CSV table of C-alpha atoms in Angstrom, one decimal:
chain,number,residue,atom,x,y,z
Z,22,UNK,CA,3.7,75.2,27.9
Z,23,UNK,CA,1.9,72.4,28.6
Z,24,UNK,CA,1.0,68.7,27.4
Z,25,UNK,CA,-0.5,70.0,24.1
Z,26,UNK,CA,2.2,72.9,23.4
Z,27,UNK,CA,0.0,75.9,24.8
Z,28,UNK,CA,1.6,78.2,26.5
Z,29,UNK,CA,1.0,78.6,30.3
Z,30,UNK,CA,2.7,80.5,32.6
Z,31,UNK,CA,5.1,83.6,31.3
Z,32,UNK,CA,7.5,85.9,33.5
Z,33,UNK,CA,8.7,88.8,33.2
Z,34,UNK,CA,12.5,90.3,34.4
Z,35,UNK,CA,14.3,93.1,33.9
Z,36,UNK,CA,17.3,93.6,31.9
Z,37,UNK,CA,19.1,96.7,33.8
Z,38,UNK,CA,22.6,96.8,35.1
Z,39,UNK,CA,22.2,98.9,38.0
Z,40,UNK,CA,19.8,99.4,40.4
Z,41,UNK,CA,16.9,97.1,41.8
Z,42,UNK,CA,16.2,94.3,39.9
Z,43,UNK,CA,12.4,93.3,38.6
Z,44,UNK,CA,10.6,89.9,38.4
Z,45,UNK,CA,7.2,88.8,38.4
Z,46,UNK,CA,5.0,86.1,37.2
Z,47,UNK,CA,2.5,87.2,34.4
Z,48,UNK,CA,-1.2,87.6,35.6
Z,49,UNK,CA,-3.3,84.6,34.9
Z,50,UNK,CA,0.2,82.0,34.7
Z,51,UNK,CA,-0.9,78.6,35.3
Z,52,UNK,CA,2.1,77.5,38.3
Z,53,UNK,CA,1.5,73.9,37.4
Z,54,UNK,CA,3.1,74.3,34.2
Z,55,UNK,CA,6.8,75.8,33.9
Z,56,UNK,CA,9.9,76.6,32.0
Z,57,UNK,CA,11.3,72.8,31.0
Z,58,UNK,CA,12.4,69.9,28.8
Z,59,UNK,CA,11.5,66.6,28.9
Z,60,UNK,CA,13.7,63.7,27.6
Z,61,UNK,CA,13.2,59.9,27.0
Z,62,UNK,CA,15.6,59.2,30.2
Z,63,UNK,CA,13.6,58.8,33.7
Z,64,UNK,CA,15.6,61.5,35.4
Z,65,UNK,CA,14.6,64.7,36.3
Z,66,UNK,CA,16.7,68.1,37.3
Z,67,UNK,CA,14.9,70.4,38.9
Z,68,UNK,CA,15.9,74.1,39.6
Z,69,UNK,CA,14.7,77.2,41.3
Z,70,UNK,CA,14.7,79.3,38.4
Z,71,UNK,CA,15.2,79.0,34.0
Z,72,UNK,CA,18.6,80.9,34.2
Z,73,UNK,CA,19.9,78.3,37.2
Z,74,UNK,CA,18.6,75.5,34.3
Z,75,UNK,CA,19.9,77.3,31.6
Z,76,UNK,CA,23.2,77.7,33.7
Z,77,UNK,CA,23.2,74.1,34.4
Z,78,UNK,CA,23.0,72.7,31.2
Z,79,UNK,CA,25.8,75.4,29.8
Z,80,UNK,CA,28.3,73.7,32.6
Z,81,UNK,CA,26.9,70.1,31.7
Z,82,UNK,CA,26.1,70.0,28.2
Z,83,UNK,CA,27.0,67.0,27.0
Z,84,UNK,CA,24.1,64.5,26.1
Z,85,UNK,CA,21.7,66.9,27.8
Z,86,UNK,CA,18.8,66.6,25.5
Z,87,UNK,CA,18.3,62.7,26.7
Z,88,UNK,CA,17.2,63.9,30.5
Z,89,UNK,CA,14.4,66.3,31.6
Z,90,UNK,CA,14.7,69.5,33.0
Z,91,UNK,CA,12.0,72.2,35.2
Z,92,UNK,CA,12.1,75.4,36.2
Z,93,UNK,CA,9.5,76.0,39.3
Z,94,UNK,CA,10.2,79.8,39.2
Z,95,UNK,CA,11.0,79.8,43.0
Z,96,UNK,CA,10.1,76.9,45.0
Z,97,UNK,CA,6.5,76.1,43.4
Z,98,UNK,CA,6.2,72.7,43.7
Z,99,UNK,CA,2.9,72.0,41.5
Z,100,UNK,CA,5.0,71.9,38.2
Z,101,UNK,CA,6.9,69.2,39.6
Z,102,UNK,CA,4.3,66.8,40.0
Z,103,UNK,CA,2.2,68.1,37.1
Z,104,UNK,CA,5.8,67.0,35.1
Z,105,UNK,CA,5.8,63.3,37.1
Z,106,UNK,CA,2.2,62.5,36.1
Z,107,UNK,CA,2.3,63.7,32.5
Z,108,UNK,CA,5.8,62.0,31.8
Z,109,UNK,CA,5.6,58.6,33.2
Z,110,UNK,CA,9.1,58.0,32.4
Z,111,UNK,CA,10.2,60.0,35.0
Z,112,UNK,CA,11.0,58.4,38.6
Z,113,UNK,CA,14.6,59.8,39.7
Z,114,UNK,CA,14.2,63.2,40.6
Z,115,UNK,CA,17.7,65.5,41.4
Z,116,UNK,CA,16.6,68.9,42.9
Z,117,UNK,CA,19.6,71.5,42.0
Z,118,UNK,CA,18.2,74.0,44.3
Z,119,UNK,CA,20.1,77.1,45.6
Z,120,UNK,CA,23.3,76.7,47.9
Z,121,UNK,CA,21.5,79.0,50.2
Z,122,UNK,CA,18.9,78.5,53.6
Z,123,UNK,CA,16.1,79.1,51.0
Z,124,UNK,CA,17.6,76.2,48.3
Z,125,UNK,CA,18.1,74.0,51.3
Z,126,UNK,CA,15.1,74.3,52.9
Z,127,UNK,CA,13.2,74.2,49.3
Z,128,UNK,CA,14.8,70.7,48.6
Z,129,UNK,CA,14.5,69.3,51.9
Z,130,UNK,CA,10.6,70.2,51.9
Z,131,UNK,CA,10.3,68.8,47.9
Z,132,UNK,CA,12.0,65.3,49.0
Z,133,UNK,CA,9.8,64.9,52.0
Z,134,UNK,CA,6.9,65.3,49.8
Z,135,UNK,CA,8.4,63.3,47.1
Z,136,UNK,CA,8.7,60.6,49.6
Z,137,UNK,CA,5.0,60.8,51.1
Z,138,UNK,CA,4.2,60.2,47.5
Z,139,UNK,CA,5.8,56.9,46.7
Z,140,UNK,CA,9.3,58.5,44.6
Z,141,UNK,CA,12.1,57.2,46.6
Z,142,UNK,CA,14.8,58.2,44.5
Z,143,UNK,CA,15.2,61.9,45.0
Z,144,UNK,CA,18.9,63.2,45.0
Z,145,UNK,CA,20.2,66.6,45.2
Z,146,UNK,CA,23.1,68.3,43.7
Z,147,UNK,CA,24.8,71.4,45.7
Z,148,UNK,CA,25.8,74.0,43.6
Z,149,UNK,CA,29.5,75.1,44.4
Z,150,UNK,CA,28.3,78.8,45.2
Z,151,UNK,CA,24.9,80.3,45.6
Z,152,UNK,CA,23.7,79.0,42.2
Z,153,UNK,CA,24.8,77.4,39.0
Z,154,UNK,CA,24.9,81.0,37.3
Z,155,UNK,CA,27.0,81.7,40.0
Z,156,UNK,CA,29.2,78.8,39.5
Z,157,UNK,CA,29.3,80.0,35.6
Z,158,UNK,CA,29.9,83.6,36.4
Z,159,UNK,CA,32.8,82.0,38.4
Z,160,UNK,CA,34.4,79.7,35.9
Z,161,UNK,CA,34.0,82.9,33.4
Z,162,UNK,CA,36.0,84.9,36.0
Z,163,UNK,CA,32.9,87.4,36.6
Z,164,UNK,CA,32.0,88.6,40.1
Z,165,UNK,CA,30.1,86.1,41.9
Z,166,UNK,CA,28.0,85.1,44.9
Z,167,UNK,CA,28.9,82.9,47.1
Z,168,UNK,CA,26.9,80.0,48.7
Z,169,UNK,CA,25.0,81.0,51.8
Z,170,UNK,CA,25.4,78.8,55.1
Z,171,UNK,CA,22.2,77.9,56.4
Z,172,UNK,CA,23.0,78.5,59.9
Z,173,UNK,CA,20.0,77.6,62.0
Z,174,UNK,CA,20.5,74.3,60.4
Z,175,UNK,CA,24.1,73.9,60.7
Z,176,UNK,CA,23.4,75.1,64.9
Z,177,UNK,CA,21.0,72.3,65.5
Z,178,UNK,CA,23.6,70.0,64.2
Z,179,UNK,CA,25.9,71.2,65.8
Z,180,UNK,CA,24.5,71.2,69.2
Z,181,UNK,CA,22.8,67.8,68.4
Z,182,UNK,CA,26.1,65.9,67.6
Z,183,UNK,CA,27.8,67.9,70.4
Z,184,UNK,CA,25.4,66.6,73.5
Z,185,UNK,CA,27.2,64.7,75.9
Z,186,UNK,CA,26.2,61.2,77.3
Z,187,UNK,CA,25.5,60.6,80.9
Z,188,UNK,CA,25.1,56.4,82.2
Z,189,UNK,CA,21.1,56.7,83.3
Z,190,UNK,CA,20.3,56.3,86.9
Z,191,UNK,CA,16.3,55.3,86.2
Z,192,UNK,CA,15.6,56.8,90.5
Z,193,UNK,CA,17.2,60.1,89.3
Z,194,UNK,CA,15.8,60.6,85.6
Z,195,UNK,CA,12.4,62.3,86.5
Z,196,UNK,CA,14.6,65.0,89.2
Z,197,UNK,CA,17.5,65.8,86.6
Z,198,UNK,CA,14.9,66.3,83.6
Z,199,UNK,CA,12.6,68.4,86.1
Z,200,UNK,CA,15.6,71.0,87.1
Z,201,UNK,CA,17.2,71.4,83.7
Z,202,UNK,CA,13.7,72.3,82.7
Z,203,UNK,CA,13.1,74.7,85.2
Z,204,UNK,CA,16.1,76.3,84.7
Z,205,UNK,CA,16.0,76.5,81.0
Z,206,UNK,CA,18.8,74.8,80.3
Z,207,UNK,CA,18.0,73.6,76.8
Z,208,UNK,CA,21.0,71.7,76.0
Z,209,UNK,CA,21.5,70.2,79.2
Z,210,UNK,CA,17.7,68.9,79.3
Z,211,UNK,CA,18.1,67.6,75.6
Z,212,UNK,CA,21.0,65.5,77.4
Z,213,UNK,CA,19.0,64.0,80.0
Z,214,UNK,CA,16.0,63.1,77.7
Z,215,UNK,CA,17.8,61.5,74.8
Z,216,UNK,CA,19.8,59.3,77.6
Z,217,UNK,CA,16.6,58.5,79.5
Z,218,UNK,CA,15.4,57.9,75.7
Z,219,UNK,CA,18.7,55.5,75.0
Z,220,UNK,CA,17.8,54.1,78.3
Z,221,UNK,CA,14.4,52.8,77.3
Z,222,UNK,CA,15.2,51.4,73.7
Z,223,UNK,CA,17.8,49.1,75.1
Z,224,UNK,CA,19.3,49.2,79.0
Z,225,UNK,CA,22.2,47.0,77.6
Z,226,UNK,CA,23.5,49.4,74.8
Z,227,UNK,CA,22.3,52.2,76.0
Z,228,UNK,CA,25.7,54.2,75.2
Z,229,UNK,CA,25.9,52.9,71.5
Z,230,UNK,CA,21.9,53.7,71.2
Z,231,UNK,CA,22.6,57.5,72.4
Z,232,UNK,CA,25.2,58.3,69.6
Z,233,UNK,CA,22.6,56.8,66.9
Z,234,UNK,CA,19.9,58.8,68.6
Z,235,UNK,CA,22.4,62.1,68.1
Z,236,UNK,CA,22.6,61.1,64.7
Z,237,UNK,CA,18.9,60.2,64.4
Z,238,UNK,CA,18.6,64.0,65.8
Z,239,UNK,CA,20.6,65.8,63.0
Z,240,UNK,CA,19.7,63.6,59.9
Z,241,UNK,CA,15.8,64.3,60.7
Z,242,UNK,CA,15.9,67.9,61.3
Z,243,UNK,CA,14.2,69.9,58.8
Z,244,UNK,CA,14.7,73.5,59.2
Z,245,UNK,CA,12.0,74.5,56.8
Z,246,UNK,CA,9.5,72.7,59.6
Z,247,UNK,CA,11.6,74.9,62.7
Z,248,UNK,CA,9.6,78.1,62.4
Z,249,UNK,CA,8.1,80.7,65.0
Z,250,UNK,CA,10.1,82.7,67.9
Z,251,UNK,CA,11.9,81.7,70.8
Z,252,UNK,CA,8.1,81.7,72.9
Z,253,UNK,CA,6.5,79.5,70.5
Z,254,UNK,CA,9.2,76.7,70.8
Z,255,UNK,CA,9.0,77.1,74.7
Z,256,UNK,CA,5.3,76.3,74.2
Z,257,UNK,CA,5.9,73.2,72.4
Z,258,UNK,CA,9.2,72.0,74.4
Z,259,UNK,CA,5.8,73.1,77.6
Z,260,UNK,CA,3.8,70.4,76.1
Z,261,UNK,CA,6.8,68.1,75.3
Z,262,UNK,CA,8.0,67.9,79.1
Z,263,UNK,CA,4.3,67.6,80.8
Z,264,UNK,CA,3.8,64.5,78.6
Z,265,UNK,CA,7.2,63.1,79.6
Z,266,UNK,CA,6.4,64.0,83.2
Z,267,UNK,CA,3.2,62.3,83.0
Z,268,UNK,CA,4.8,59.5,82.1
Z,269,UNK,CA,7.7,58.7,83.7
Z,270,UNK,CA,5.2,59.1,87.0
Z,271,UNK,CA,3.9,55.8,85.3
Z,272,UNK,CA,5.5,53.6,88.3
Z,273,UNK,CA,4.0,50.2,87.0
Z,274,UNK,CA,5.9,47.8,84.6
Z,275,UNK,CA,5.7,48.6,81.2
Z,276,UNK,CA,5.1,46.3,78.3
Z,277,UNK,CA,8.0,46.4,75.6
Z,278,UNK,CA,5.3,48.8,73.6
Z,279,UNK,CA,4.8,51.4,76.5
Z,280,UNK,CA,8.5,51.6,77.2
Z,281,UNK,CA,9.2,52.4,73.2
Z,282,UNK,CA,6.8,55.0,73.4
Z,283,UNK,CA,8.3,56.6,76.5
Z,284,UNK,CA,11.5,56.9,74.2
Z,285,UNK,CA,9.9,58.6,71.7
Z,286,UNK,CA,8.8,60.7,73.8
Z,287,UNK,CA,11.9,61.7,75.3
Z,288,UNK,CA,13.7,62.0,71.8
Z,289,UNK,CA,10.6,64.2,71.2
Z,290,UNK,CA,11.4,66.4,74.4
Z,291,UNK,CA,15.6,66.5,73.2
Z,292,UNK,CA,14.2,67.7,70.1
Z,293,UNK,CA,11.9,70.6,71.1
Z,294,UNK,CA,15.3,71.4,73.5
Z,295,UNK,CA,17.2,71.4,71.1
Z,296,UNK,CA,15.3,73.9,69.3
Z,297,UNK,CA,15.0,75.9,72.1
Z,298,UNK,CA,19.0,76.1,72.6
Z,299,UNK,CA,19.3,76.8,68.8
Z,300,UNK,CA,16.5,79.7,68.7
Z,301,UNK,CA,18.3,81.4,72.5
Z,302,UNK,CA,21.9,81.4,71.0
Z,303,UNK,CA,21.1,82.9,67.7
Z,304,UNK,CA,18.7,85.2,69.0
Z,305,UNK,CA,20.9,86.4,71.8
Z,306,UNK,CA,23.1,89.2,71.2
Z,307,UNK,CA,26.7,88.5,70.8
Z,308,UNK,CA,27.6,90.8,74.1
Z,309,UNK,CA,24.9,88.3,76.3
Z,310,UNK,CA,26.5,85.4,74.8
Z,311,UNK,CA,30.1,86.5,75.5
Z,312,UNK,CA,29.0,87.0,79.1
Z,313,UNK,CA,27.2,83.9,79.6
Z,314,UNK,CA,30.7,81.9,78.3
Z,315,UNK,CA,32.5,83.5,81.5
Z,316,UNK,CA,30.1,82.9,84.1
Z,317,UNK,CA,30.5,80.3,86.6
Z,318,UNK,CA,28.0,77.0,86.3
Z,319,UNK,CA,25.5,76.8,88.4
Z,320,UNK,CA,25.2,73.5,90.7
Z,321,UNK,CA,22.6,72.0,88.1
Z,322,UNK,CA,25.0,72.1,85.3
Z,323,UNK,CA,27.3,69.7,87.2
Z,324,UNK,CA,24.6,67.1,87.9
Z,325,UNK,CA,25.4,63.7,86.0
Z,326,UNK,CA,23.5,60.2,85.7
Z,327,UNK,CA,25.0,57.7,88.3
């Protein structure tokens, strides 16, 4: 319903057992308005779905009524902001999205564009398996589902946190970045970049400023944003390297501005390889990846800074 207690948007679901389930929004629903209840408090839980809100507040029901509560019946995020504008009350927002890639991504998307529009306090809480009806089902000791690892996600983070650090020679940066690029080593170009990037932010920390730049890696990588085939992300990683290329050519001395953007750029450039490494190894078939663990290194894979 909305503001004045007319109704909407409706839904309808099936009740069966057995068999393919049905759901579907009702012809002419309004998505800005949604399943919810609104409290005096200035927090607001937001779900995927009613029965995950409904779920929710069975497993947390004491002094419920006080906080608000939406449904955006999937990841619709207009009824969230048509919620924060007609409730000024409201400025902490905890998403309860699905355990799964889709609830992850959903809430990682939300918060971002939370953020761009001034709320800062946006929290989110995980449900222990796929869903709070799922943790209910559980507690109830019915067959459940569990949570869903998001594993393009959980590879990029792995592979960021994992790359290894190398002390910078500046005369060999542009050569060691050129090869790994030609050879399509992903993970070994992401190396050379984010040192060369370390390198630039600050010569004198430059091993302490390529663990936060790891870090910076995993923390800002939003899978929701990481889309399109293995091609698509050789096109961008393309356009990446050129404009590193260009300039590191640069052979003048740079103001303290010109060398900061060069860093960016090269955190740019470990970023789009990173992608790269993530899309090969989970596109790759398990047989090519097997193989690949037992072949000998080639002669670039040994090259270090120094």
């Amino acid at each position: 319903m909305d503001e004045n207690g007319a109704p909407r948007q409706a839904h309808l679901r099936s009740t069966n057992s057995f068999g393919k389930a049905f759901r579907i929004t009702c012809e002419g629903s309004d998505t800005r308005y949604s399943f919810a209840h609104f409290g005096e408090s200035g927090k607001l839980f937001v779900f995927e779905a009613p029965i995950d809100m409904l779920s929710y507040l069975t497993l947390h029901s004491e002094n419920w009524q006080k906080h608000s509560y939406i449904a955006m019946n999937g990841v619709y995020k207009n009824a969230v902001f048509t919620a924060l504008k007609n409730h000024c009350n409201l400025s902490e927002i905890v998403l309860c999205t699905d355990n799964d890639a889709g609830g992850i991504d959903a809430a990682e998307r939300l918060t971002d564009i939370l953020h761009e529009n001034g709320y800062e306090s946006v929290s989110r809480i995980i449900p222990k398996n796929k869903d709070f009806n799922e943790d209910l089902k559980q507690l109830h000791g019915v067959e459940f589902l569990s949570a869903v690892p998001h594993f393009r996600k959980e590879k990029y983070q792995e592979i960021a946190l994992d790359l290894r650090y190398f002390k910078c020679n500046p005369d060999r940066m542009l050569n060691r970045i050129s090869k790994t690029f030609q050879n399509g080593q992903y993970r070994y170009l992401a190396e050379y970049a984010l040192v060369a990037s370390a390198f630039f932010i600050s010569k004198s920390a430059e091993n302490t400023m390529f663990e936060k730049l790891k870090i910076k890696l995993s923390d800002e990588y939003r899978a929701y944003a990481d889309k399109g085939k293995l091609c698509a992300k050789q096109d961008n990683l393309k356009s990446a390297y050129q404009s590193v290329m260009r300039d590191l050519r640069y052979t003048q001395s740079r103001t303290k501005e010109q060398m900061i953007q060069t860093a960016k750029q090269l955190y740019q450039l470990a970023d789009c390889a990173v992608k790269c490494e993530v899309e090969q190894e989970l596109s790759a078939p398990q047989l090519m990846q097997e193989e690949t663990q037992t072949e000998e290194p080639s002669e670039v894979l040994h090259m270090e800074y120094g």
